[in-house]
Short mmCIF file of N, CA, C and O in Angstrom, two decimals:
data_model
loop_
_atom_site.label_atom_id
_atom_site.label_comp_id
_atom_site.label_asym_id
_atom_site.label_seq_id
_atom_site.Cartn_x
_atom_site.Cartn_y
_atom_site.Cartn_z
N MET P 1 -20.99 10.13 23.64
CA MET P 1 -20.81 8.72 23.37
C MET P 1 -22.17 8.05 23.30
O MET P 1 -23.13 8.45 23.92
N SER P 2 -22.24 6.99 22.55
CA SER P 2 -23.48 6.25 22.35
C SER P 2 -23.92 5.59 23.65
O SER P 2 -23.11 5.19 24.48
N SER P 3 -25.23 5.46 23.82
CA SER P 3 -25.76 4.81 25.02
C SER P 3 -25.89 3.30 24.82
O SER P 3 -26.26 2.60 25.74
N VAL P 4 -25.57 2.81 23.63
CA VAL P 4 -25.64 1.38 23.37
C VAL P 4 -24.44 0.71 24.02
O VAL P 4 -23.30 1.12 23.79
N PRO P 5 -24.67 -0.32 24.86
CA PRO P 5 -23.53 -0.97 25.51
C PRO P 5 -22.65 -1.70 24.49
O PRO P 5 -23.15 -2.27 23.53
N LEU P 6 -21.36 -1.66 24.72
CA LEU P 6 -20.41 -2.32 23.84
C LEU P 6 -20.10 -3.72 24.36
O LEU P 6 -20.03 -3.93 25.56
N VAL P 7 -19.92 -4.65 23.44
CA VAL P 7 -19.49 -5.98 23.85
C VAL P 7 -18.02 -5.88 24.22
O VAL P 7 -17.33 -4.94 23.81
N PRO P 8 -17.51 -6.82 25.02
CA PRO P 8 -16.14 -6.70 25.54
C PRO P 8 -15.07 -6.42 24.48
O PRO P 8 -14.22 -5.56 24.69
N ILE P 9 -15.11 -7.09 23.35
CA ILE P 9 -14.05 -6.88 22.36
C ILE P 9 -14.17 -5.48 21.74
O ILE P 9 -13.16 -4.83 21.48
N GLN P 10 -15.39 -5.00 21.55
CA GLN P 10 -15.56 -3.64 21.03
C GLN P 10 -15.04 -2.61 22.03
O GLN P 10 -14.46 -1.61 21.65
N ARG P 11 -15.25 -2.88 23.29
CA ARG P 11 -14.76 -1.98 24.35
C ARG P 11 -13.23 -1.95 24.32
O ARG P 11 -12.63 -0.88 24.44
N LEU P 12 -12.61 -3.12 24.18
CA LEU P 12 -11.15 -3.17 24.12
C LEU P 12 -10.62 -2.41 22.91
O LEU P 12 -9.64 -1.68 23.01
N ILE P 13 -11.28 -2.56 21.77
CA ILE P 13 -10.86 -1.86 20.55
C ILE P 13 -11.00 -0.35 20.77
O ILE P 13 -10.11 0.43 20.40
N HIS P 14 -12.08 0.06 21.37
CA HIS P 14 -12.29 1.48 21.67
C HIS P 14 -11.18 1.99 22.59
O HIS P 14 -10.62 3.09 22.38
N ASP P 15 -10.84 1.22 23.62
CA ASP P 15 -9.79 1.61 24.56
C ASP P 15 -8.42 1.69 23.89
O ASP P 15 -7.64 2.60 24.18
N VAL P 16 -8.12 0.73 23.01
CA VAL P 16 -6.85 0.75 22.29
C VAL P 16 -6.76 2.00 21.43
O VAL P 16 -5.71 2.66 21.38
N THR P 17 -7.84 2.33 20.77
CA THR P 17 -7.87 3.53 19.94
C THR P 17 -7.56 4.76 20.79
O THR P 17 -6.76 5.62 20.39
N GLY P 18 -8.16 4.84 21.95
CA GLY P 18 -7.88 5.96 22.85
C GLY P 18 -6.43 5.99 23.29
O GLY P 18 -5.79 7.05 23.33
N ASP P 19 -5.88 4.82 23.63
CA ASP P 19 -4.47 4.74 24.02
C ASP P 19 -3.56 5.21 22.89
O ASP P 19 -2.58 5.93 23.13
N LEU P 20 -3.88 4.84 21.67
CA LEU P 20 -3.05 5.24 20.54
C LEU P 20 -3.14 6.74 20.28
O LEU P 20 -2.13 7.36 19.90
N HIS P 21 -4.29 7.33 20.53
CA HIS P 21 -4.41 8.79 20.42
C HIS P 21 -3.50 9.47 21.46
O HIS P 21 -2.86 10.48 21.17
N VAL P 22 -3.45 8.88 22.66
CA VAL P 22 -2.57 9.42 23.71
C VAL P 22 -1.11 9.28 23.28
O VAL P 22 -0.31 10.21 23.47
N VAL P 23 -0.75 8.14 22.70
CA VAL P 23 0.63 7.94 22.23
C VAL P 23 1.00 9.03 21.24
O VAL P 23 2.07 9.66 21.36
N ILE P 24 0.14 9.28 20.27
CA ILE P 24 0.43 10.29 19.25
C ILE P 24 0.55 11.68 19.87
O ILE P 24 1.53 12.40 19.62
N ALA P 25 -0.42 12.06 20.68
CA ALA P 25 -0.41 13.39 21.28
C ALA P 25 0.80 13.57 22.20
O ALA P 25 1.48 14.61 22.14
N ALA P 26 1.08 12.58 23.03
CA ALA P 26 2.21 12.69 23.95
C ALA P 26 3.53 12.74 23.19
O ALA P 26 4.43 13.50 23.55
N SER P 27 3.65 11.96 22.13
CA SER P 27 4.87 11.97 21.31
C SER P 27 5.07 13.33 20.67
O SER P 27 6.19 13.86 20.65
N GLU P 28 4.00 13.89 20.13
CA GLU P 28 4.10 15.19 19.47
C GLU P 28 4.49 16.29 20.45
O GLU P 28 5.16 17.25 20.07
N GLN P 29 4.09 16.15 21.71
CA GLN P 29 4.40 17.16 22.72
C GLN P 29 5.72 16.86 23.46
O GLN P 29 6.12 17.63 24.32
N GLY P 30 6.35 15.74 23.13
CA GLY P 30 7.63 15.41 23.75
C GLY P 30 7.53 14.69 25.08
O GLY P 30 8.52 14.58 25.80
N PHE P 31 6.35 14.21 25.42
CA PHE P 31 6.18 13.48 26.68
C PHE P 31 6.43 11.99 26.44
O PHE P 31 5.50 11.18 26.28
N ARG P 32 7.69 11.63 26.39
CA ARG P 32 8.08 10.27 26.03
C ARG P 32 7.57 9.22 27.02
O ARG P 32 7.12 8.15 26.62
N GLU P 33 7.67 9.53 28.31
CA GLU P 33 7.25 8.55 29.31
C GLU P 33 5.74 8.28 29.22
O GLU P 33 5.30 7.14 29.29
N THR P 34 4.97 9.33 29.03
CA THR P 34 3.52 9.18 28.88
C THR P 34 3.20 8.37 27.62
O THR P 34 2.33 7.49 27.64
N ALA P 35 3.92 8.67 26.53
CA ALA P 35 3.71 7.92 25.29
C ALA P 35 4.04 6.45 25.48
O ALA P 35 3.30 5.57 25.02
N LEU P 36 5.13 6.16 26.18
CA LEU P 36 5.52 4.78 26.43
C LEU P 36 4.48 4.05 27.29
O LEU P 36 4.11 2.91 27.01
N GLU P 37 4.00 4.72 28.33
CA GLU P 37 2.98 4.11 29.19
C GLU P 37 1.71 3.80 28.40
O GLU P 37 1.12 2.72 28.56
N ALA P 38 1.30 4.72 27.54
CA ALA P 38 0.11 4.49 26.71
C ALA P 38 0.35 3.34 25.73
O ALA P 38 -0.56 2.56 25.45
N CYS P 39 1.57 3.25 25.22
CA CYS P 39 1.93 2.14 24.32
C CYS P 39 1.79 0.80 25.04
O CYS P 39 1.27 -0.17 24.49
N LEU P 40 2.29 0.76 26.26
CA LEU P 40 2.22 -0.48 27.03
C LEU P 40 0.77 -0.85 27.35
O LEU P 40 0.41 -2.03 27.31
N LEU P 41 -0.05 0.14 27.66
CA LEU P 41 -1.48 -0.13 27.90
C LEU P 41 -2.14 -0.66 26.63
O LEU P 41 -2.93 -1.62 26.69
N ALA P 42 -1.82 -0.05 25.50
CA ALA P 42 -2.39 -0.51 24.23
C ALA P 42 -1.95 -1.94 23.94
O ALA P 42 -2.75 -2.76 23.49
N LYS P 43 -0.69 -2.24 24.22
CA LYS P 43 -0.18 -3.60 23.98
C LYS P 43 -0.94 -4.63 24.83
O LYS P 43 -1.29 -5.70 24.33
N GLU P 44 -1.19 -4.30 26.09
CA GLU P 44 -1.95 -5.21 26.95
C GLU P 44 -3.36 -5.45 26.40
O GLU P 44 -3.85 -6.58 26.39
N LYS P 45 -3.99 -4.40 25.94
CA LYS P 45 -5.35 -4.53 25.41
C LYS P 45 -5.35 -5.29 24.09
O LYS P 45 -6.26 -6.07 23.82
N LEU P 46 -4.33 -5.08 23.26
CA LEU P 46 -4.22 -5.84 22.01
C LEU P 46 -4.04 -7.33 22.30
O LEU P 46 -4.59 -8.18 21.61
N GLN P 47 -3.28 -7.65 23.35
CA GLN P 47 -3.11 -9.05 23.75
C GLN P 47 -4.45 -9.63 24.20
O GLN P 47 -4.78 -10.77 23.86
N ALA P 48 -5.23 -8.86 24.93
CA ALA P 48 -6.55 -9.33 25.37
C ALA P 48 -7.47 -9.55 24.18
O ALA P 48 -8.23 -10.53 24.15
N ILE P 49 -7.39 -8.65 23.19
CA ILE P 49 -8.19 -8.83 21.97
C ILE P 49 -7.77 -10.10 21.25
O ILE P 49 -8.61 -10.89 20.82
N ARG P 50 -6.47 -10.32 21.14
CA ARG P 50 -5.95 -11.53 20.48
C ARG P 50 -6.47 -12.79 21.18
O ARG P 50 -6.93 -13.72 20.54
N GLU P 51 -6.39 -12.79 22.50
CA GLU P 51 -6.86 -13.95 23.26
C GLU P 51 -8.35 -14.17 23.06
O GLU P 51 -8.81 -15.31 22.92
N GLU P 52 -9.10 -13.09 23.02
CA GLU P 52 -10.56 -13.18 22.81
C GLU P 52 -10.86 -13.76 21.43
O GLU P 52 -11.74 -14.61 21.28
N LEU P 53 -10.12 -13.31 20.43
CA LEU P 53 -10.36 -13.80 19.07
C LEU P 53 -9.93 -15.25 18.89
O LEU P 53 -10.50 -15.97 18.07
N LEU P 54 -8.93 -15.68 19.63
CA LEU P 54 -8.44 -17.05 19.51
C LEU P 54 -9.21 -18.05 20.37
O LEU P 54 -9.07 -19.25 20.19
N ARG P 55 -10.04 -17.53 21.27
CA ARG P 55 -10.82 -18.41 22.14
C ARG P 55 -11.90 -19.10 21.30
O ARG P 55 -12.66 -18.45 20.59
N PRO P 56 -11.94 -20.44 21.35
CA PRO P 56 -12.95 -21.14 20.54
C PRO P 56 -14.37 -20.87 21.04
O PRO P 56 -14.59 -20.68 22.23
N GLU P 57 -15.28 -20.80 20.11
CA GLU P 57 -16.69 -20.61 20.44
C GLU P 57 -17.22 -21.89 21.09
O GLU P 57 -16.80 -22.99 20.74
N PRO P 58 -18.15 -21.77 22.03
CA PRO P 58 -18.73 -22.97 22.64
C PRO P 58 -19.39 -23.84 21.57
O PRO P 58 -20.09 -23.33 20.70
N GLY P 59 -19.11 -25.12 21.61
CA GLY P 59 -19.73 -26.05 20.66
C GLY P 59 -19.00 -26.15 19.34
O GLY P 59 -19.40 -26.91 18.47
N ILE P 60 -17.92 -25.40 19.16
CA ILE P 60 -17.14 -25.48 17.92
C ILE P 60 -15.78 -26.07 18.27
O ILE P 60 -15.10 -25.59 19.17
N ALA P 61 -15.39 -27.09 17.54
CA ALA P 61 -14.11 -27.75 17.80
C ALA P 61 -12.97 -26.78 17.50
O ALA P 61 -13.02 -25.99 16.56
N ASN P 62 -11.95 -26.85 18.31
CA ASN P 62 -10.77 -26.02 18.13
C ASN P 62 -9.91 -26.65 17.05
O ASN P 62 -9.43 -27.78 17.21
N PRO P 63 -9.66 -25.97 15.93
CA PRO P 63 -8.90 -26.57 14.82
C PRO P 63 -7.43 -26.83 15.16
O PRO P 63 -6.75 -27.54 14.45
N ARG P 64 -6.96 -26.28 16.28
CA ARG P 64 -5.57 -26.51 16.66
C ARG P 64 -5.36 -27.89 17.28
O ARG P 64 -4.24 -28.31 17.49
N TYR P 65 -6.44 -28.57 17.60
CA TYR P 65 -6.34 -29.88 18.23
C TYR P 65 -7.04 -30.93 17.39
O TYR P 65 -8.08 -30.67 16.79
N ASP P 66 -6.51 -32.11 17.39
CA ASP P 66 -7.11 -33.22 16.67
C ASP P 66 -7.93 -34.02 17.67
O ASP P 66 -7.40 -34.76 18.49
N TYR P 67 -9.24 -33.85 17.64
CA TYR P 67 -10.11 -34.50 18.61
C TYR P 67 -10.41 -35.94 18.26
O TYR P 67 -10.99 -36.67 19.06
N ASP P 68 -10.05 -36.36 17.05
CA ASP P 68 -10.35 -37.73 16.63
C ASP P 68 -9.29 -38.73 17.03
O ASP P 68 -9.47 -39.92 16.87
N SER P 69 -8.16 -38.27 17.54
CA SER P 69 -7.09 -39.22 17.86
C SER P 69 -7.12 -39.65 19.30
O SER P 69 -7.81 -39.18 20.10
#
């Protein structure tokens, strides 16, 4: 693995990719419970990625709110 540190969202994407590899491998081997657990972990990380992407940048107005009213 690279020695360059990953920013939080890149780390989450890397972790989701790993979880999905586990889902595929476990499914192919018939380990349904393991596949389901990996799916749930991936879902949690995808939610964290979504929240990170939707978080407004400091100093940038959030377009979901009307600040002029």
